[in-house]
Coordinates of C-alpha atoms and ligand atoms in Angstrom, one line a residue:
M1 CA 66.9 88.5 162.5
A2 CA 70.5 89.8 162.3
D3 CA 69.8 92.0 165.4
D4 CA 68.4 89.1 167.4
R5 CA 71.5 87.1 166.6
A6 CA 73.8 89.9 167.5
D7 CA 71.9 90.3 170.8
F8 CA 72.1 86.6 171.6
A9 CA 75.9 86.5 170.9
G10 CA 76.3 89.7 172.9
R11 CA 74.5 88.2 175.9
V12 CA 76.4 84.9 175.8
G13 CA 79.7 86.8 175.2
A14 CA 79.2 89.2 178.1
Q15 CA 78.3 86.4 180.5
L16 CA 81.5 84.5 179.5
R17 CA 83.7 87.6 179.6
I18 CA 82.7 88.4 183.2
E19 CA 84.3 85.2 184.5
T20 CA 86.9 84.5 181.9
T21 CA 88.8 87.6 180.8
D22 CA 91.9 85.9 181.9
A23 CA 91.1 82.6 180.2
A24 CA 90.3 84.6 177.0
A25 CA 93.7 86.2 177.1
I26 CA 95.4 82.8 177.6
A27 CA 93.3 81.3 174.7
A28 CA 94.4 84.2 172.5
L29 CA 98.1 83.4 173.4
A30 CA 97.5 79.8 172.4
G31 CA 95.8 80.9 169.2
E32 CA 99.0 82.5 168.0
H33 CA 100.4 79.0 167.6
L34 CA 97.4 77.6 165.7
D35 CA 99.0 77.6 162.2
L36 CA 96.7 74.8 161.1
V37 CA 99.8 72.9 159.9
R38 CA 101.6 71.8 163.0
A39 CA 98.6 72.5 165.2
P40 CA 95.2 71.7 163.6
F41 CA 91.9 73.2 164.6
T42 CA 90.0 70.8 166.9
L43 CA 87.9 70.4 170.0
P44 CA 88.2 68.4 173.2
R45 CA 86.5 65.0 172.7
S46 CA 86.3 65.5 168.9
R47 CA 87.9 63.3 166.2
I48 CA 87.7 66.1 163.6
L49 CA 91.0 67.8 162.6
V50 CA 91.0 70.9 160.3
F51 CA 94.3 71.8 158.5
R52 CA 95.2 74.6 156.1
E53 CA 95.0 73.7 152.4
G54 CA 95.7 76.4 149.8
D55 CA 93.2 79.2 150.3
G56 CA 91.0 77.1 152.5
V57 CA 91.2 74.0 154.7
R58 CA 91.0 70.3 154.6
V59 CA 89.4 68.0 157.1
H60 CA 90.5 64.6 158.5
T61 CA 89.4 62.3 161.3
S62 CA 91.7 61.0 164.0
E63 CA 91.8 57.2 164.3
Y64 CA 93.9 54.6 166.1
E65 CA 96.8 53.5 164.0
R66 CA 95.5 55.1 160.8
S67 CA 97.5 57.7 158.9
L68 CA 95.9 61.1 158.1
A69 CA 96.0 60.1 154.4
E70 CA 93.6 57.2 155.3
C71 CA 91.4 59.5 157.3
R72 CA 90.4 62.0 154.6
V73 CA 87.0 63.6 155.0
L74 CA 87.0 66.9 153.0
D75 CA 89.9 67.4 150.7
T76 CA 89.2 71.1 150.3
L77 CA 86.8 73.5 151.8
I78 CA 86.9 77.0 150.5
V79 CA 84.9 80.1 151.4
R80 CA 84.2 82.5 148.5
D81 CA 82.5 85.9 148.3
R82 CA 79.5 86.4 146.0
G83 CA 81.8 87.1 143.1
G84 CA 83.7 83.8 143.6
A85 CA 86.9 85.2 145.1
A86 CA 88.4 82.9 147.8
Q87 CA 88.3 84.4 151.2
P88 CA 91.6 83.9 153.1
I89 CA 91.8 82.8 156.7
T90 CA 92.2 86.0 158.6
R91 CA 92.3 84.7 162.2
V92 CA 92.5 81.5 164.2
L93 CA 91.5 81.2 167.8
P94 CA 91.0 77.9 169.7
H95 CA 87.2 78.1 169.1
V96 CA 87.0 79.7 165.6
I97 CA 88.6 80.1 162.2
E98 CA 87.6 83.4 160.6
F99 CA 87.5 83.6 156.8
G100 CA 87.9 87.2 155.5
G101 CA 85.9 88.6 158.3
V102 CA 82.8 87.2 156.6
V103 CA 82.4 83.6 157.7
D104 CA 83.2 81.8 160.9
L105 CA 84.0 78.1 161.1
T106 CA 83.4 76.4 164.5
F107 CA 82.3 73.2 166.0
A108 CA 78.7 72.1 166.5
G109 CA 79.5 69.5 169.2
P110 CA 82.4 67.0 168.8
G111 CA 80.9 65.4 165.6
A112 CA 80.2 68.4 163.4
L113 CA 81.5 71.6 161.9
T114 CA 79.4 74.7 161.2
L115 CA 80.1 77.6 158.9
G116 CA 78.0 80.8 159.2
L117 CA 78.0 84.4 158.2
R118 CA 79.5 86.5 160.9
A119 CA 77.1 88.3 163.2
G120 CA 76.0 91.5 161.6
A121 CA 77.7 90.7 158.2
E122 CA 75.4 91.9 155.5
A123 CA 77.4 90.0 152.9
A124 CA 76.7 86.7 151.4
A125 CA 79.2 83.9 150.9
I126 CA 79.6 80.6 149.1
I127 CA 80.9 77.5 150.9
E128 CA 82.4 74.9 148.6
W129 CA 84.0 71.6 149.4
T130 CA 85.1 68.4 147.8
T131 CA 85.0 64.9 149.3
P132 CA 87.7 62.2 148.5
D133 CA 85.4 60.7 145.8
G134 CA 85.7 64.0 143.9
A135 CA 82.2 65.2 144.6
L136 CA 81.8 68.9 144.8
T137 CA 79.2 70.6 147.1
R138 CA 78.4 74.3 146.8
I139 CA 76.2 76.1 149.4
E140 CA 75.2 79.8 149.2
L141 CA 74.7 81.6 152.5
H142 CA 72.5 84.7 152.2
G143 CA 69.2 86.0 153.4
E144 CA 67.6 83.4 155.8
N145 CA 70.2 80.8 155.0
T146 CA 73.0 82.0 157.2
A147 CA 74.8 78.8 158.2
V148 CA 75.6 75.3 157.1
R149 CA 76.3 72.4 159.5
I150 CA 78.5 69.5 158.3
D151 CA 78.2 66.3 160.3
I152 CA 81.1 63.9 160.1
G153 CA 80.4 60.3 161.1
A154 CA 82.8 57.8 162.7
D155 CA 82.8 56.1 159.3
R156 CA 84.0 59.5 157.8
G157 CA 80.6 59.9 156.1
V158 CA 79.6 63.5 155.5
R159 CA 76.1 65.0 155.7
H160 CA 75.1 68.7 155.6
A161 CA 72.1 70.8 156.4
A162 CA 71.1 74.4 156.9
S163 CA 71.6 75.5 160.5
D164 CA 70.0 78.2 162.6
S165 CA 72.1 77.4 165.7
H166 CA 75.5 78.6 164.4
L167 CA 75.9 81.4 166.9
A168 CA 74.8 79.2 169.8
D169 CA 77.4 76.6 168.6
L170 CA 80.0 79.3 168.4
A171 CA 79.3 80.4 171.9
A172 CA 79.2 76.8 173.2
T173 CA 82.6 76.1 171.5
E174 CA 84.1 79.2 173.0
A175 CA 82.7 78.3 176.4
I176 CA 84.4 74.8 176.3
W177 CA 87.8 76.4 175.4
L178 CA 87.4 79.2 178.0
D179 CA 86.6 76.6 180.7
W180 CA 89.7 74.7 179.6
F181 CA 92.0 77.7 179.6
S182 CA 90.6 78.9 183.0
R183 CA 92.5 75.9 184.4
C184 CA 95.8 76.7 182.7
P185 CA 98.6 77.1 185.3
R186 CA 100.0 80.6 185.8
V187 CA 103.7 80.6 185.3
R188 CA 106.7 82.9 184.9
R189 CA 106.0 85.6 182.4
D190 CA 108.5 84.4 179.8
L191 CA 107.0 80.9 179.9
Q192 CA 103.3 81.9 179.8
A193 CA 102.8 82.0 176.0
M194 CA 104.3 78.5 175.5
T195 CA 102.4 77.2 178.6
A196 CA 99.2 78.4 177.0
F197 CA 99.9 76.6 173.8
C198 CA 101.0 73.4 175.7
W199 CA 97.8 73.6 177.7
W200 CA 95.9 73.9 174.4
V201 CA 97.7 70.8 173.1
L202 CA 96.5 68.8 176.2
G203 CA 92.9 69.9 175.7
A204 CA 93.1 69.4 171.9
N205 CA 94.3 65.8 172.4
I206 CA 91.3 64.7 174.5
V207 CA 89.3 62.0 172.8
E208 CA 86.6 59.6 173.9
L209 CA 87.2 55.9 173.4
P210 CA 83.8 54.5 172.4
T211 CA 84.2 51.3 174.4
L212 CA 84.9 53.3 177.6
G213 CA 81.8 55.6 177.7
R214 CA 82.4 59.2 178.4
A215 CA 86.0 58.7 179.7
R216 CA 88.4 61.3 178.4
A217 CA 91.8 60.0 177.2
V218 CA 94.4 62.6 176.5
V219 CA 96.2 60.9 173.6
P220 CA 99.9 61.5 172.6
S221 CA 98.8 63.1 169.4
K222 CA 95.5 63.3 167.5
I223 CA 97.7 63.3 164.4
G224 CA 99.8 60.3 165.0
Y225 CA 99.0 58.3 168.1
V226 CA 95.3 58.0 168.9
G227 CA 95.0 55.8 172.0
L228 CA 96.2 55.9 175.6
W229 CA 99.8 54.7 175.7
Q230 CA 100.8 53.5 179.1
W231 CA 103.8 55.7 180.0
D232 CA 102.5 58.7 177.9
A233 CA 99.6 58.6 180.3
Y234 CA 101.9 59.0 183.3
F235 CA 103.8 62.0 181.8
I236 CA 100.6 63.6 180.6
A237 CA 99.0 63.2 184.1
V238 CA 102.1 64.8 185.7
G239 CA 101.5 67.9 183.5
L240 CA 97.7 67.9 183.8
R241 CA 97.8 67.7 187.6
H242 CA 98.7 71.5 187.8
G243 CA 95.4 72.6 186.3
D244 CA 93.0 69.6 186.2
P245 CA 93.8 67.0 188.8
D246 CA 90.5 65.1 188.0
L247 CA 91.6 64.6 184.4
A248 CA 95.1 63.7 185.6
R249 CA 93.6 60.9 187.8
E250 CA 91.4 59.8 184.9
Q251 CA 94.5 59.2 182.7
L252 CA 96.0 56.9 185.4
E253 CA 92.8 55.1 186.0
L254 CA 92.4 54.3 182.3
A255 CA 96.0 53.2 182.1
F256 CA 95.6 50.9 185.1
R257 CA 92.1 49.6 184.1
F258 CA 93.1 46.6 181.9
P259 CA 95.9 44.5 183.6
S260 CA 96.4 41.0 182.3
P261 CA 95.5 38.2 184.7
D262 CA 99.2 38.0 185.8
G263 CA 99.4 41.7 186.5
Q264 CA 101.0 43.1 183.3
L265 CA 99.8 46.5 182.2
P266 CA 99.1 46.9 178.5
D267 CA 101.3 49.1 176.2
V268 CA 98.2 50.8 174.8
V269 CA 94.5 51.2 175.6
H270 CA 92.6 52.0 172.4
E271 CA 89.2 52.1 171.0
L272 CA 89.2 48.5 169.9
G273 CA 90.7 47.0 173.0
V274 CA 94.3 46.9 174.3
L275 CA 97.7 46.3 172.8
A276 CA 99.2 43.9 175.4
T277 CA 101.2 41.3 173.3
S278 CA 102.8 41.1 169.9
D279 CA 99.7 39.3 168.7
D280 CA 97.8 42.6 169.1
L281 CA 100.1 44.6 166.9
P282 CA 98.3 46.4 164.1
P283 CA 99.0 45.0 160.7
G284 CA 100.7 48.2 159.5
D285 CA 103.1 48.2 162.5
R286 CA 104.0 44.6 161.9
E287 CA 104.6 45.3 158.2
N288 CA 107.0 48.1 159.1
L289 CA 108.9 45.8 161.3
R290 CA 109.1 43.2 158.6
R291 CA 110.3 45.8 156.0
A292 CA 113.0 46.9 158.5
G293 CA 114.1 43.2 158.6
S294 CA 113.3 43.1 162.3
A295 CA 113.4 39.7 164.0
I296 CA 110.6 40.9 166.3
A297 CA 108.1 41.3 163.4
D298 CA 107.0 37.6 163.7
P299 CA 108.0 36.2 167.0
S300 CA 107.4 32.4 167.4
A301 CA 105.3 33.0 170.6
P302 CA 103.4 36.1 171.7
V303 CA 105.7 38.6 173.5
P304 CA 104.2 40.8 176.2
L305 CA 104.1 44.5 175.3
T306 CA 104.0 47.1 178.1
K307 CA 105.8 50.3 179.0
P308 CA 108.4 51.2 181.7
P309 CA 107.3 50.8 185.4
L310 CA 106.9 54.5 186.3
A311 CA 103.3 54.1 187.5
A312 CA 104.0 54.7 191.2
W313 CA 106.2 57.7 190.4
A314 CA 103.3 59.3 188.4
L315 CA 100.8 58.4 191.1
A316 CA 102.9 60.1 193.8
K317 CA 103.2 63.2 191.6
V318 CA 99.5 63.4 191.0
L319 CA 98.7 62.9 194.7
E320 CA 101.0 65.8 195.6
V321 CA 98.6 68.4 194.3
E322 CA 95.4 66.8 195.8
P323 CA 95.3 63.8 198.2
A324 CA 92.8 61.1 197.1
D325 CA 93.6 58.3 199.4
D326 CA 90.8 55.8 198.7
W327 CA 91.3 56.2 195.0
A328 CA 95.1 55.9 195.4
R329 CA 94.8 52.7 197.4
E330 CA 92.7 51.1 194.6
Q331 CA 95.3 52.1 192.0
L332 CA 98.2 50.9 194.2
A333 CA 96.8 47.3 194.2
T334 CA 97.1 47.3 190.4
I335 CA 100.6 48.9 190.4
R336 CA 101.9 46.4 193.0
R337 CA 100.8 43.5 190.8
S338 CA 102.4 45.1 187.8
Q339 CA 105.7 45.6 189.7
D340 CA 105.6 42.0 190.7
W341 CA 104.9 41.0 187.1
W342 CA 108.3 42.5 186.0
F343 CA 110.1 40.3 188.5
A344 CA 108.0 37.2 188.0
E345 CA 107.5 37.2 184.3
S346 CA 110.1 39.5 182.7
D347 CA 113.3 38.5 184.5
L348 CA 114.1 36.6 181.4
D349 CA 117.6 35.5 182.4
G350 CA 116.5 34.7 186.0
D351 CA 119.2 36.8 187.7
G352 CA 116.8 38.8 189.9
M353 CA 116.7 41.9 187.7
P354 CA 113.9 42.3 185.0
E355 CA 114.8 42.5 181.3
Y356 CA 113.0 44.0 178.3
G357 CA 111.5 41.3 176.2
H358 CA 110.6 43.7 173.4
P359 CA 111.9 47.2 172.5
Y360 CA 108.4 48.6 172.7
S361 CA 108.2 47.8 176.4
S362 CA 111.1 50.3 177.0
G363 CA 109.4 53.1 175.2
L364 CA 112.7 53.8 173.4
D365 CA 111.8 51.5 170.5
D366 CA 114.6 52.3 168.1
S367 CA 117.4 52.8 170.6
P368 CA 120.7 51.2 169.5
I369 CA 120.6 49.1 172.7
F370 CA 118.1 47.0 170.9
D371 CA 120.2 46.4 167.8
G372 CA 121.4 43.1 169.2
P373 CA 119.5 40.0 170.3
L374 CA 116.7 40.1 172.9
P375 CA 116.2 40.1 175.9
T376 CA 117.8 43.4 176.8
T377 CA 119.2 44.0 180.3
A378 CA 118.9 47.8 180.6
P379 CA 120.0 50.3 183.2
D380 CA 116.9 52.4 182.8
L381 CA 114.7 49.4 183.5
G382 CA 116.8 48.5 186.6
A383 CA 116.6 52.1 187.8
Y384 CA 112.8 52.3 187.2
V385 CA 112.1 49.1 189.2
V386 CA 114.3 50.3 192.1
L387 CA 112.5 53.7 192.0
Q388 CA 109.1 52.0 191.9
D389 CA 109.8 49.7 194.8
L390 CA 111.0 52.7 196.8
E391 CA 107.8 54.6 196.0
L392 CA 105.7 51.5 196.8
A393 CA 107.5 51.3 200.2
R394 CA 106.6 54.9 200.9
F395 CA 103.0 54.3 200.0
A396 CA 102.9 51.2 202.2
E397 CA 104.2 53.2 205.1
R398 CA 101.6 55.9 204.4
F399 CA 98.6 53.6 204.0
G400 CA 99.7 50.7 206.2
D401 CA 98.4 48.3 203.6
A402 CA 101.5 46.5 202.3
D403 CA 104.9 45.3 203.3
A404 CA 107.2 48.4 203.1
A405 CA 110.2 46.4 204.2
A406 CA 109.8 43.8 201.4
H407 CA 109.7 46.6 198.8
R408 CA 112.9 48.2 200.3
A409 CA 114.7 44.9 200.4
R410 CA 113.9 44.2 196.8
A411 CA 115.0 47.8 195.8
E412 CA 118.3 47.1 197.5
R413 CA 118.8 43.8 195.8
T414 CA 118.0 45.3 192.4
L415 CA 120.3 48.3 193.0
G416 CA 123.1 45.8 193.6
L417 CA 122.5 44.2 190.3
L418 CA 122.2 47.5 188.6
L419 CA 125.6 48.6 189.9
D420 CA 127.0 45.4 188.2
L421 CA 126.2 47.2 184.9
W422 CA 128.6 50.0 185.7
D423 CA 131.6 50.2 183.5
D424 CA 134.2 52.1 185.4
E425 CA 136.6 52.4 182.6
R426 CA 134.2 54.1 180.2
G427 CA 132.2 55.8 182.9
L428 CA 128.8 54.5 181.9
F429 CA 126.1 52.0 182.7
R430 CA 126.0 49.4 180.0
A431 CA 123.1 47.5 178.6
R432 CA 123.3 43.8 177.7
A433 CA 121.8 42.0 174.7
A434 CA 121.1 38.4 175.6
G435 CA 123.9 38.5 178.1
T436 CA 126.5 40.2 175.9
D437 CA 127.7 43.8 176.7
V438 CA 126.3 46.4 174.4
A439 CA 128.9 49.2 173.6
S440 CA 126.3 51.9 172.9
D441 CA 126.5 55.1 175.1
T442 CA 122.9 56.2 175.4
V443 CA 120.6 58.2 177.7
V444 CA 119.3 55.0 179.3
G445 CA 122.7 54.9 181.1
L446 CA 121.8 58.2 182.9
M447 CA 118.6 56.8 184.4
P448 CA 120.2 55.2 187.4
L449 CA 120.4 58.7 188.8
L450 CA 116.7 58.3 189.5
T451 CA 117.4 55.8 192.3
G452 CA 119.0 58.5 194.5
H453 CA 121.3 55.8 195.9
L454 CA 124.3 55.7 193.6
P455 CA 127.8 56.1 195.1
E456 CA 128.9 59.8 194.9
R457 CA 131.8 58.7 192.7
I458 CA 129.4 57.4 190.0
V459 CA 127.1 60.4 190.3
D460 CA 130.2 62.6 189.6
R461 CA 131.1 60.6 186.5
L462 CA 127.5 60.8 185.1
V463 CA 127.4 64.5 185.8
A464 CA 130.7 64.8 183.9
A465 CA 129.2 62.8 181.0
L466 CA 126.3 65.3 180.8
A467 CA 128.7 68.2 180.5
D468 CA 131.1 66.4 178.1
E469 CA 130.8 68.0 174.7
R470 CA 131.8 64.7 173.1
R471 CA 129.1 62.8 174.9
F472 CA 125.8 64.4 176.2
G473 CA 126.9 68.1 176.3
A474 CA 125.2 68.9 173.0
A475 CA 124.1 72.4 172.0
W476 CA 120.6 71.3 172.9
A477 CA 120.8 68.6 175.6
V478 CA 120.3 65.8 176.4
P479 CA 120.8 63.7 173.2
T480 CA 119.4 60.2 173.5
V481 CA 122.6 58.8 172.1
A482 CA 126.0 60.3 172.9
L483 CA 127.4 62.5 170.2
D484 CA 130.5 60.5 169.7
D485 CA 128.7 57.1 169.6
P486 CA 128.9 55.5 166.1
D487 CA 125.1 55.1 166.2
F488 CA 124.4 58.8 166.9
S489 CA 122.1 60.4 164.4
P490 CA 120.6 63.9 165.1
E491 CA 117.3 63.1 163.4
R492 CA 116.5 59.4 163.9
M493 CA 114.0 58.6 166.5
W494 CA 115.7 57.5 169.8
R495 CA 119.1 57.5 168.1
G496 CA 120.2 61.0 169.0
P497 CA 117.3 63.5 169.1
V498 CA 116.3 65.1 172.4
W499 CA 113.0 64.0 174.0
V500 CA 111.3 66.0 176.7
N501 CA 110.4 63.0 178.7
T502 CA 114.0 61.7 179.0
N503 CA 115.1 65.2 179.8
A504 CA 112.5 65.4 182.6
L505 CA 113.7 62.1 183.9
V506 CA 117.3 63.2 184.0
V507 CA 116.1 66.4 185.8
A508 CA 114.4 64.2 188.4
G509 CA 117.5 62.0 188.6
L510 CA 119.8 64.9 189.2
R511 CA 117.5 66.2 191.9
A512 CA 117.2 62.7 193.5
S513 CA 121.0 62.4 193.5
G514 CA 121.5 65.7 195.3
R515 CA 122.4 67.9 192.3
A516 CA 119.5 70.4 192.6
G517 CA 121.4 73.2 190.8
L518 CA 122.2 71.1 187.8
A519 CA 118.6 69.8 187.8
L520 CA 117.4 73.4 187.6
D521 CA 119.8 74.2 184.9
L522 CA 118.6 71.3 182.7
A523 CA 115.0 72.2 183.4
E524 CA 115.7 75.7 182.1
R525 CA 117.5 74.4 179.0
T526 CA 114.6 72.0 178.3
V527 CA 111.9 74.7 178.3
A528 CA 114.2 76.9 176.3
L529 CA 114.5 74.1 173.7
V530 CA 110.7 73.8 173.3
M531 CA 110.4 77.5 172.9
H532 CA 113.3 77.7 170.4
G533 CA 111.9 74.7 168.5
G534 CA 108.5 76.4 168.2
G535 CA 106.3 74.0 170.2
P536 CA 106.0 70.7 172.1
H537 CA 107.1 68.5 169.2
E538 CA 107.8 64.8 169.6
Y539 CA 111.6 65.1 169.5
F540 CA 114.2 67.7 168.6
N541 CA 117.5 67.8 166.7
P542 CA 120.2 68.2 169.4
I543 CA 122.5 70.2 167.1
T544 CA 119.9 72.8 165.8
G545 CA 117.2 72.6 168.5
E546 CA 114.6 72.4 165.7
K547 CA 111.9 69.7 165.3
A548 CA 113.4 66.6 163.8
A549 CA 111.9 66.1 160.3
T550 CA 110.0 62.9 161.2
A551 CA 108.8 64.0 164.6
T552 CA 105.1 64.7 165.1
T553 CA 103.8 68.0 166.5
A554 CA 101.5 69.0 169.3
F555 CA 102.7 66.0 171.2
G556 CA 101.1 65.2 174.6
W557 CA 104.0 64.4 176.9
S558 CA 106.2 67.2 175.5
A559 CA 103.3 69.6 176.3
A560 CA 102.6 68.1 179.7
L561 CA 106.2 68.1 180.8
F562 CA 106.8 71.6 179.5
V563 CA 103.9 72.7 181.8
D564 CA 105.3 70.7 184.7
L565 CA 108.8 72.1 184.3
A566 CA 107.4 75.6 183.7
V567 CA 105.4 75.4 186.9
G568 CA 108.5 74.1 188.8
L569 CA 110.7 76.9 187.5
S570 CA 108.0 79.5 188.4
G571 CA 108.3 78.5 192.1
A572 CA 104.7 77.2 192.2
A573 CA 105.4 73.5 191.9
R574 CA 105.0 71.4 195.0
S575 CA 107.9 69.2 193.9
Ligands
LIG1 C1 106.5 55.9 170.2 C2 107.5 56.0 171.4 C3 106.9 55.5 172.7 C4 105.6 56.2 173.0 C5 104.6 56.1 171.7 C6 103.4 56.9 171.9 O1 106.3 54.6 169.9 O2 108.7 55.4 171.1 O3 107.8 55.7 173.8 O4 105.0 55.7 174.1 O5 105.3 56.6 170.6 O6 103.7 58.3 172.1

């Protein structure tokens, strides 16, 4: 029996190794980051997360707007030898956790874990786990009984049974990950290990949304954000395009699949539907807003919720690596309507330039520009709609299916209104809260660089602000709030910490504004930050370059944009 199994594993292993030596090496590089604390053990399409707990592990499910504490499945799972001594975790690879060289834990498909004696191991072992109701289960593996399979239902229910397919499951799990890593972009030597980990993050964050069949959503984080957030999907697609353009297109398609009748794209597509207005806010979220004394917790009428209009920008990037014209035309129809929605339904003061009706629609939820009353006129939104109209004009010229001149004319008009927000004295683009100037000096004021059409004089001033050690020239740039702003905090979300997406947008803005050297420099500093901080976290302290305490880890767009910047810096990017 043992020989048969070893033979089966050997055959499957040899087959895989012939094609995937390289992928195996990249998987091993990624494995070095799988500490089971910041990066849990998981599988593409699976909702199961395995974290380190004492000598063993604990298991959770990953669910939309539910905390890990609410999603407990196994509070402890320990592997013991025959004498009862706990076997430590000796190695973690993307497809396996090894306990003391005796037992392997792997997946048996997306809905189950399996633990089995290692091939050839004569030893026996005891597997012991507790469920949140306190019940203890103890299984002995020896003789004919070499593995146990633990099925975990969507309702977090647990069932177990003896298994004789453990080695086949191990091989199948390894094959899934090797296939994934075979697509990992090859980059500059010093960036390869972090690129491998970031590529793991993107694969690890794949879930199925039950209402959408077999579609694969790469979520921002299986730990904290389980759904497809509109602008996260754009950034994630921009990273994925380098290794898996199909999956990149799938993200955009899901993001564009549920526009409202008037063209608005939803903030989030999730397993229960969409989050498109304040009426759809999950109770926990609304409660947090109430506790913070926020006026937006209970608006008198539903407020639309969306994310910034960077859809055409993302589409253009995804098409750069692989043209898909028919598909692109279909998506463009939706993007055009969403762009029109901003002007028709979200120009809340009727001056011709759209406003944010809710902080969530900006993606920079907690930025001090939203401390005052709504709606908020914001230079980032002005810049994004100009950029999107320019992209739409280019697409109209390419496909001959829309009025390019109309898009350019609107871009020009909006640019004029955007320039009205320039404060020459302070050298910044200001936001306005319900018509009143906001004093805050934040990263949104750098986004007009993206238009590529600012007067040189203004570009010079923004470049100077980026270098200024009192403003954005932090040890680890670019802080989301200027260092000398009274609202600056190095740790609070969107009130100081560095985010990889805003950095990537500033990189793109510098390039669009003819400052390619500075763009390159910021790209280098951004990948250096992620490596210094130990991974693609959600946001980073701009003073220390470490993960901010409240930031989540293994974060989708940080991983994707690290990959995108790394490919660019390695000379292989097409843009
Ligand atoms: C936070 C961010 C927002 C992002 C979402 C999902 O709410 O502020 O920009 O889209 O998380 O990652």
